[in-house]
Short mmCIF file of C-alpha atoms and ligand atoms in Angstrom, two decimals:
data_model
loop_
_atom_site.label_atom_id
_atom_site.label_comp_id
_atom_site.label_asym_id
_atom_site.label_seq_id
_atom_site.Cartn_x
_atom_site.Cartn_y
_atom_site.Cartn_z
CA UNK Z 1 6.88 -2.89 -11.32
CA UNK Z 2 5.95 -2.93 -15.01
CA UNK Z 3 3.23 -1.09 -16.89
CA UNK Z 4 0.07 -2.49 -18.42
CA UNK Z 5 1.53 -1.73 -21.86
CA UNK Z 6 4.69 -3.79 -21.14
CA UNK Z 7 2.55 -6.69 -19.94
CA UNK Z 8 0.31 -6.40 -23.02
CA UNK Z 9 3.22 -6.44 -25.38
CA UNK Z 10 4.50 -9.67 -23.80
CA UNK Z 11 1.03 -11.19 -24.18
CA UNK Z 12 1.00 -10.33 -27.84
CA UNK Z 13 4.30 -12.12 -28.35
CA UNK Z 14 3.25 -15.58 -27.12
CA UNK Z 15 1.02 -18.13 -28.96
CA UNK Z 16 0.18 -20.00 -25.75
CA UNK Z 17 -0.76 -18.32 -22.52
CA UNK Z 18 -1.47 -20.31 -19.31
CA UNK Z 19 -3.16 -18.60 -16.37
CA UNK Z 20 -2.70 -19.71 -12.78
CA UNK Z 21 -4.21 -18.46 -9.52
CA UNK Z 22 -3.93 -19.36 -5.88
CA UNK Z 23 -4.85 -22.62 -4.11
CA UNK Z 24 -8.03 -22.76 -2.10
CA UNK Z 25 -9.49 -20.31 -4.58
CA UNK Z 26 -11.91 -17.56 -3.66
CA UNK Z 27 -14.07 -15.55 -6.13
CA UNK Z 28 -11.19 -13.03 -6.71
CA UNK Z 29 -8.74 -15.76 -7.66
CA UNK Z 30 -11.12 -17.57 -10.00
CA UNK Z 31 -12.67 -14.30 -11.29
CA UNK Z 32 -9.39 -12.57 -12.13
CA UNK Z 33 -7.99 -15.68 -13.89
CA UNK Z 34 -11.25 -16.27 -15.80
CA UNK Z 35 -11.83 -12.64 -16.92
CA UNK Z 36 -8.29 -12.25 -18.25
CA UNK Z 37 -8.50 -15.53 -20.07
CA UNK Z 38 -11.92 -14.90 -21.57
CA UNK Z 39 -11.06 -11.38 -22.67
CA UNK Z 40 -7.71 -12.49 -24.26
CA UNK Z 41 -9.47 -15.38 -26.02
CA UNK Z 42 -11.83 -12.98 -27.70
CA UNK Z 43 -9.09 -10.56 -28.61
CA UNK Z 44 -6.72 -13.25 -29.91
CA UNK Z 45 -8.75 -16.17 -31.21
CA UNK Z 46 -5.64 -17.82 -32.67
CA UNK Z 47 -3.81 -18.04 -29.36
CA UNK Z 48 -4.16 -21.01 -27.03
CA UNK Z 49 -5.27 -19.63 -23.70
CA UNK Z 50 -5.75 -21.99 -20.79
CA UNK Z 51 -6.71 -21.75 -17.11
CA UNK Z 52 -5.28 -24.16 -14.59
CA UNK Z 53 -5.29 -24.87 -10.91
CA UNK Z 54 -6.83 -27.55 -8.77
CA UNK Z 55 -9.91 -28.83 -10.57
CA UNK Z 56 -12.25 -28.79 -7.66
CA UNK Z 57 -13.12 -25.10 -7.43
CA UNK Z 58 -15.86 -25.90 -4.90
CA UNK Z 59 -18.96 -23.78 -5.17
CA UNK Z 60 -17.26 -21.36 -7.59
CA UNK Z 61 -17.94 -23.25 -10.87
CA UNK Z 62 -20.55 -20.60 -11.81
CA UNK Z 63 -17.61 -18.21 -12.32
CA UNK Z 64 -15.32 -20.57 -14.27
CA UNK Z 65 -14.07 -24.11 -14.59
CA UNK Z 66 -10.47 -25.18 -15.32
CA UNK Z 67 -9.12 -26.41 -18.67
CA UNK Z 68 -7.12 -29.55 -19.30
CA UNK Z 69 -3.50 -28.43 -19.44
CA UNK Z 70 -0.75 -30.83 -20.59
CA UNK Z 71 2.89 -30.53 -19.60
CA UNK Z 72 3.70 -30.00 -23.33
CA UNK Z 73 1.42 -26.90 -23.37
CA UNK Z 74 4.07 -25.06 -21.21
CA UNK Z 75 6.68 -25.30 -23.96
CA UNK Z 76 7.43 -21.75 -25.02
CA UNK Z 77 4.32 -20.50 -23.15
CA UNK Z 78 3.70 -17.30 -21.29
CA UNK Z 79 2.45 -18.02 -17.71
CA UNK Z 80 0.42 -15.41 -15.91
CA UNK Z 81 -0.55 -15.67 -12.25
CA UNK Z 82 -3.30 -13.58 -10.73
CA UNK Z 83 -4.10 -12.85 -7.06
CA UNK Z 84 -1.15 -14.96 -5.84
CA UNK Z 85 1.47 -13.43 -3.63
CA UNK Z 86 3.94 -16.20 -3.17
CA UNK Z 87 5.07 -19.28 -5.12
CA UNK Z 88 3.95 -21.99 -2.60
CA UNK Z 89 0.41 -20.61 -3.03
CA UNK Z 90 0.38 -20.90 -6.87
CA UNK Z 91 -2.16 -23.64 -7.73
CA UNK Z 92 -0.48 -26.07 -10.12
CA UNK Z 93 3.22 -25.90 -9.54
CA UNK Z 94 3.92 -26.48 -13.25
CA UNK Z 95 3.94 -22.67 -13.59
CA UNK Z 96 7.80 -23.12 -13.66
CA UNK Z 97 7.65 -24.98 -16.95
CA UNK Z 98 6.74 -21.88 -18.99
CA UNK Z 99 9.04 -19.59 -20.86
CA UNK Z 100 8.20 -16.35 -19.12
CA UNK Z 101 6.27 -15.47 -15.95
CA UNK Z 102 4.06 -12.51 -15.19
CA UNK Z 103 2.49 -11.78 -11.80
CA UNK Z 104 -0.64 -9.62 -11.46
CA UNK Z 105 -1.63 -9.18 -7.82
CA UNK Z 106 -3.06 -6.95 -5.10
CA UNK Z 107 -1.34 -8.50 -2.06
CA UNK Z 108 1.81 -6.86 -0.55
CA UNK Z 109 4.65 -7.96 -2.79
CA UNK Z 110 6.42 -10.23 -0.25
CA UNK Z 111 7.76 -12.56 -2.97
CA UNK Z 112 8.58 -10.89 -6.29
CA UNK Z 113 8.84 -14.17 -8.08
CA UNK Z 114 8.00 -13.27 -11.67
CA UNK Z 115 9.96 -11.89 -14.70
CA UNK Z 116 7.45 -9.12 -14.98
CA UNK Z 117 4.85 -7.93 -12.52
CA UNK Z 118 2.04 -5.55 -11.81
CA UNK Z 119 1.30 -5.42 -8.10
CA UNK Z 120 -0.94 -2.84 -6.50
CA UNK Z 121 -1.64 -3.52 -2.89
CA UNK Z 122 -4.04 -0.61 -2.71
CA UNK Z 123 -6.37 -2.30 -5.23
CA UNK Z 124 -9.48 -3.79 -3.60
CA UNK Z 125 -9.19 -6.93 -5.60
CA UNK Z 126 -7.10 -8.56 -8.31
CA UNK Z 127 -10.25 -8.31 -10.41
CA UNK Z 128 -10.11 -4.51 -10.04
CA UNK Z 129 -6.66 -4.58 -11.65
CA UNK Z 130 -7.76 -6.93 -14.40
CA UNK Z 131 -10.76 -4.68 -15.12
CA UNK Z 132 -8.36 -1.70 -15.42
CA UNK Z 133 -6.04 -3.72 -17.66
CA UNK Z 134 -8.96 -4.63 -20.01
CA UNK Z 135 -10.01 -0.94 -20.06
CA UNK Z 136 -6.48 0.41 -20.64
CA UNK Z 137 -5.64 -2.01 -23.44
CA UNK Z 138 -9.03 -1.82 -25.13
CA UNK Z 139 -9.75 -5.48 -24.65
CA UNK Z 140 -13.27 -6.98 -24.87
CA UNK Z 141 -15.61 -6.71 -21.80
CA UNK Z 142 -18.60 -9.04 -22.23
CA UNK Z 143 -21.27 -9.76 -19.65
CA UNK Z 144 -19.62 -13.04 -18.88
CA UNK Z 145 -16.28 -11.32 -18.22
CA UNK Z 146 -17.96 -8.60 -16.16
CA UNK Z 147 -19.67 -11.25 -14.08
CA UNK Z 148 -16.31 -12.86 -13.19
CA UNK Z 149 -14.80 -9.51 -12.31
CA UNK Z 150 -17.71 -8.31 -10.24
CA UNK Z 151 -17.77 -11.63 -8.38
CA UNK Z 152 -14.12 -11.14 -7.38
CA UNK Z 153 -14.64 -7.54 -6.31
CA UNK Z 154 -17.69 -8.38 -4.23
CA UNK Z 155 -15.83 -11.27 -2.64
CA UNK Z 156 -12.68 -9.42 -1.72
CA UNK Z 157 -14.44 -6.27 -0.49
CA UNK Z 158 -16.93 -8.20 1.57
CA UNK Z 159 -19.65 -6.54 -0.53
CA UNK Z 160 -17.96 -3.11 -0.50
CA UNK Z 161 -17.46 -3.17 3.25
CA UNK Z 162 -13.67 -3.41 3.71
CA UNK Z 163 -11.20 -0.52 3.82
CA UNK Z 164 -9.63 -1.24 0.48
CA UNK Z 165 -12.94 -0.33 -1.23
CA UNK Z 166 -12.25 3.00 -2.95
CA UNK Z 167 -14.01 5.52 -5.25
CA UNK Z 168 -12.06 3.82 -8.01
CA UNK Z 169 -13.62 0.46 -7.07
CA UNK Z 170 -17.00 2.01 -7.74
CA UNK Z 171 -15.85 3.44 -11.08
CA UNK Z 172 -14.78 -0.04 -12.13
CA UNK Z 173 -18.08 -1.54 -10.85
CA UNK Z 174 -19.98 1.08 -12.81
CA UNK Z 175 -18.24 -0.07 -16.04
CA UNK Z 176 -19.04 -3.68 -15.22
CA UNK Z 177 -22.71 -2.88 -14.53
CA UNK Z 178 -22.96 -1.23 -17.96
CA UNK Z 179 -22.71 -4.74 -19.50
CA UNK Z 180 -26.03 -5.66 -17.82
CA UNK Z 181 -24.75 -8.17 -15.21
CA UNK Z 182 -27.28 -9.28 -12.60
CA UNK Z 183 -25.67 -7.99 -9.41
CA UNK Z 184 -28.35 -9.41 -7.10
CA UNK Z 185 -27.87 -12.88 -8.50
CA UNK Z 186 -24.10 -12.64 -8.19
CA UNK Z 187 -24.46 -11.44 -4.56
CA UNK Z 188 -26.81 -14.28 -3.84
CA UNK Z 189 -24.43 -16.86 -5.41
CA UNK Z 190 -21.74 -15.61 -3.09
CA UNK Z 191 -23.68 -15.22 0.11
CA UNK Z 192 -26.11 -18.17 0.07
CA UNK Z 193 -25.16 -21.03 2.34
CA UNK Z 194 -26.45 -24.57 2.60
CA UNK Z 195 -28.47 -25.45 5.66
CA UNK Z 196 -25.49 -27.43 6.96
CA UNK Z 197 -23.20 -24.41 6.51
CA UNK Z 198 -25.64 -22.24 8.39
CA UNK Z 199 -25.56 -24.86 11.24
CA UNK Z 200 -21.75 -24.63 11.16
CA UNK Z 201 -21.95 -20.81 11.46
CA UNK Z 202 -24.04 -21.27 14.56
CA UNK Z 203 -21.58 -23.84 15.98
CA UNK Z 204 -18.70 -21.51 15.27
CA UNK Z 205 -20.46 -18.86 17.39
CA UNK Z 206 -21.09 -21.35 20.15
CA UNK Z 207 -17.44 -22.41 20.20
CA UNK Z 208 -16.18 -18.86 20.01
CA UNK Z 209 -14.12 -17.62 22.96
CA UNK Z 210 -12.88 -14.14 23.80
CA UNK Z 211 -9.68 -12.94 25.44
CA UNK Z 212 -9.83 -11.00 28.73
CA UNK Z 213 -10.31 -7.65 26.94
CA UNK Z 214 -13.19 -8.94 24.83
CA UNK Z 215 -11.51 -7.49 21.78
CA UNK Z 216 -10.07 -10.74 20.35
CA UNK Z 217 -12.11 -13.81 19.42
CA UNK Z 218 -11.17 -17.36 18.43
CA UNK Z 219 -13.29 -20.21 17.13
CA UNK Z 220 -11.77 -23.61 16.36
CA UNK Z 221 -13.75 -25.98 14.19
CA UNK Z 222 -12.59 -29.61 14.21
CA UNK Z 223 -12.78 -32.33 11.63
CA UNK Z 224 -15.38 -34.03 13.88
CA UNK Z 225 -17.55 -30.88 13.67
CA UNK Z 226 -17.29 -30.86 9.88
CA UNK Z 227 -18.02 -34.56 9.56
CA UNK Z 228 -21.00 -34.28 11.93
CA UNK Z 229 -22.52 -31.65 9.72
CA UNK Z 230 -21.28 -33.04 6.35
CA UNK Z 231 -19.45 -29.78 5.52
CA UNK Z 232 -16.06 -29.80 3.76
CA UNK Z 233 -13.12 -27.73 4.96
CA UNK Z 234 -13.30 -25.22 2.07
CA UNK Z 235 -17.04 -24.88 2.65
CA UNK Z 236 -16.28 -23.98 6.29
CA UNK Z 237 -14.89 -20.60 5.18
CA UNK Z 238 -18.44 -19.22 5.37
CA UNK Z 239 -17.88 -18.97 9.14
CA UNK Z 240 -14.93 -16.59 8.83
CA UNK Z 241 -16.70 -13.29 8.69
CA UNK Z 242 -19.29 -14.12 11.37
CA UNK Z 243 -17.35 -12.97 14.52
CA UNK Z 244 -16.63 -9.58 12.91
CA UNK Z 245 -20.29 -8.74 12.96
CA UNK Z 246 -20.20 -8.66 16.78
CA UNK Z 247 -19.80 -5.22 18.29
CA UNK Z 248 -16.56 -4.76 20.21
CA UNK Z 249 -14.56 -7.52 18.46
CA UNK Z 250 -11.51 -5.95 16.83
CA UNK Z 251 -9.49 -9.03 15.68
CA UNK Z 252 -10.45 -12.69 15.32
CA UNK Z 253 -9.34 -16.08 14.27
CA UNK Z 254 -11.40 -18.85 12.74
CA UNK Z 255 -9.37 -21.97 12.66
CA UNK Z 256 -10.47 -25.09 10.73
CA UNK Z 257 -8.85 -28.49 11.19
CA UNK Z 258 -7.71 -30.11 7.91
CA UNK Z 259 -7.95 -33.78 7.10
CA UNK Z 260 -4.21 -34.21 7.82
CA UNK Z 261 -4.67 -32.88 11.35
CA UNK Z 262 -3.05 -29.53 10.73
CA UNK Z 263 -5.16 -26.30 10.89
CA UNK Z 264 -6.06 -23.65 8.39
CA UNK Z 265 -5.97 -20.33 10.23
CA UNK Z 266 -8.05 -17.37 9.06
CA UNK Z 267 -6.97 -14.02 10.58
CA UNK Z 268 -9.29 -11.05 10.33
CA UNK Z 269 -9.05 -7.56 11.72
CA UNK Z 270 -10.91 -4.25 11.82
CA UNK Z 271 -7.73 -2.24 12.51
CA UNK Z 272 -4.54 -3.94 13.71
CA UNK Z 273 -2.38 -5.23 10.85
CA UNK Z 274 -2.20 -9.00 11.04
CA UNK Z 275 -0.33 -10.07 7.86
CA UNK Z 276 3.03 -10.10 9.63
CA UNK Z 277 1.64 -12.47 12.24
CA UNK Z 278 0.35 -14.75 9.52
CA UNK Z 279 3.68 -14.70 7.74
CA UNK Z 280 5.36 -16.07 10.88
CA UNK Z 281 3.11 -19.15 10.59
CA UNK Z 282 3.65 -20.14 6.99
CA UNK Z 283 1.10 -17.79 5.69
CA UNK Z 284 0.44 -14.24 4.61
CA UNK Z 285 -2.16 -12.04 2.96
CA UNK Z 286 -3.53 -8.53 3.49
CA UNK Z 287 -3.12 -6.16 6.40
CA UNK Z 288 -6.68 -6.95 7.60
CA UNK Z 289 -7.24 -10.44 6.21
CA UNK Z 290 -4.66 -13.16 6.16
CA UNK Z 291 -4.28 -16.92 6.29
CA UNK Z 292 -1.80 -19.29 7.80
CA UNK Z 293 -1.28 -22.85 8.98
CA UNK Z 294 -1.01 -24.18 12.52
CA UNK Z 295 0.42 -27.61 13.20
CA UNK Z 296 -1.08 -28.28 16.60
CA UNK Z 297 -2.88 -26.89 19.58
CA UNK Z 298 0.30 -25.38 20.99
CA UNK Z 299 0.77 -23.30 17.86
CA UNK Z 300 -2.89 -22.33 17.96
CA UNK Z 301 -2.42 -21.00 21.53
CA UNK Z 302 0.70 -19.13 20.43
CA UNK Z 303 -1.11 -17.57 17.36
CA UNK Z 304 -3.96 -16.41 19.67
CA UNK Z 305 -1.53 -14.90 22.19
CA UNK Z 306 0.30 -13.08 19.41
CA UNK Z 307 -2.94 -11.67 18.18
CA UNK Z 308 -3.94 -10.58 21.69
CA UNK Z 309 -0.60 -8.72 22.08
CA UNK Z 310 -0.88 -6.94 18.71
CA UNK Z 311 -4.48 -5.96 19.40
CA UNK Z 312 -3.61 -4.66 22.91
CA UNK Z 313 -0.76 -2.55 21.43
CA UNK Z 314 -3.04 -1.18 18.75
CA UNK Z 315 -5.71 -0.25 21.31
CA UNK Z 316 -3.10 1.49 23.51
CA UNK Z 317 -1.72 3.43 20.51
CA UNK Z 318 -5.22 4.50 19.38
CA UNK Z 319 -6.66 5.65 22.68
P1 AMP F 401 -8.42 -16.61 3.86
O1 AMP F 401 -8.41 -16.53 5.35
O2 AMP F 401 -8.08 -18.00 3.38
O3 AMP F 401 -9.70 -16.09 3.30
O4 AMP F 401 -7.27 -15.70 3.33
C1 AMP F 401 -7.24 -14.27 3.53
C2 AMP F 401 -6.23 -13.65 2.69
O5 AMP F 401 -4.94 -14.13 2.96
C3 AMP F 401 -6.43 -13.97 1.16
O6 AMP F 401 -6.13 -12.77 0.40
C4 AMP F 401 -5.46 -15.06 0.86
O7 AMP F 401 -5.04 -14.98 -0.45
C5 AMP F 401 -4.30 -14.79 1.84
N1 AMP F 401 -3.75 -16.04 2.32
C6 AMP F 401 -4.40 -17.09 2.88
N2 AMP F 401 -3.61 -18.08 3.23
C7 AMP F 401 -2.34 -17.66 2.88
C8 AMP F 401 -1.05 -18.27 2.89
N3 AMP F 401 -0.86 -19.49 3.44
N4 AMP F 401 -0.03 -17.57 2.38
C9 AMP F 401 -0.19 -16.39 1.88
N5 AMP F 401 -1.44 -15.73 1.79
C10 AMP F 401 -2.47 -16.39 2.30
#
């Protein structure tokens, strides 16, 4: 792993810097990319600093929107990815066209794909690392930048609820709040759902099933469900945290059918580590929050069974 200073000296060398983040972006992906780009633009007005990734960032355009990036822009450019553990998840695969690649992330380093990297899997969010980078290198922190960073931290900590939230997270947040950001408005932007999404949350609960022990839950949302309610597949992610609010549930899956008939699998846990399970199904992520893909109902059944086994073992070991 490299130091902030080493990364910053690379940044200083390049006239063009292109920032990438992961596909199906969440506030931490968009926020970490946006904050680094905006801060570097202020510090280096003569550099060309661009953000790329799929253009449709869903309901996250209040944090940032993408720039138009041409293939030629990559010539002699420095490429930085944030919040992206492995290469298939990098949004906009042109990241390979650059001259030098830096990875800044907080997922376990399963795929050390870059020329230089800063990976801290203890950090609550990639935005926490970017905030520390800005502080360490004396880069500008405006209200707009703080908003992006706070949005990412709120998103990835589930509003300061998940285990990775640390005393340091609150130190960072304190710095961000000094800029005068409206934390209630940011929290509302992230937690408000449309009426249709609320109906989908209720449907997910109706469809939820438990294993024999009552510790493991699964809810599968089909394309027909989404179409009936007029909710898109990325918008369906609002249902993911719902089962976790139920007492007694230790691990759960929310599975959403995609337009191509495969399924996006959301793994969540309050204790057992589930990232290895996700890795076995074309996915990955954090110990307590991971994502993967299932190709059919048979694979969904297998995924559920694997989660039941891991949860049972965890329960035995912790009794
Ligand atoms: P999600 O269930 O989509 O909210 O994802 C939970 C966590 O797992 C996030 O940190 C994602 O970045 C990560 N993740 C989701 N899908 C994948 C995947 N296919 N491969 C690697 N990491 C993933």
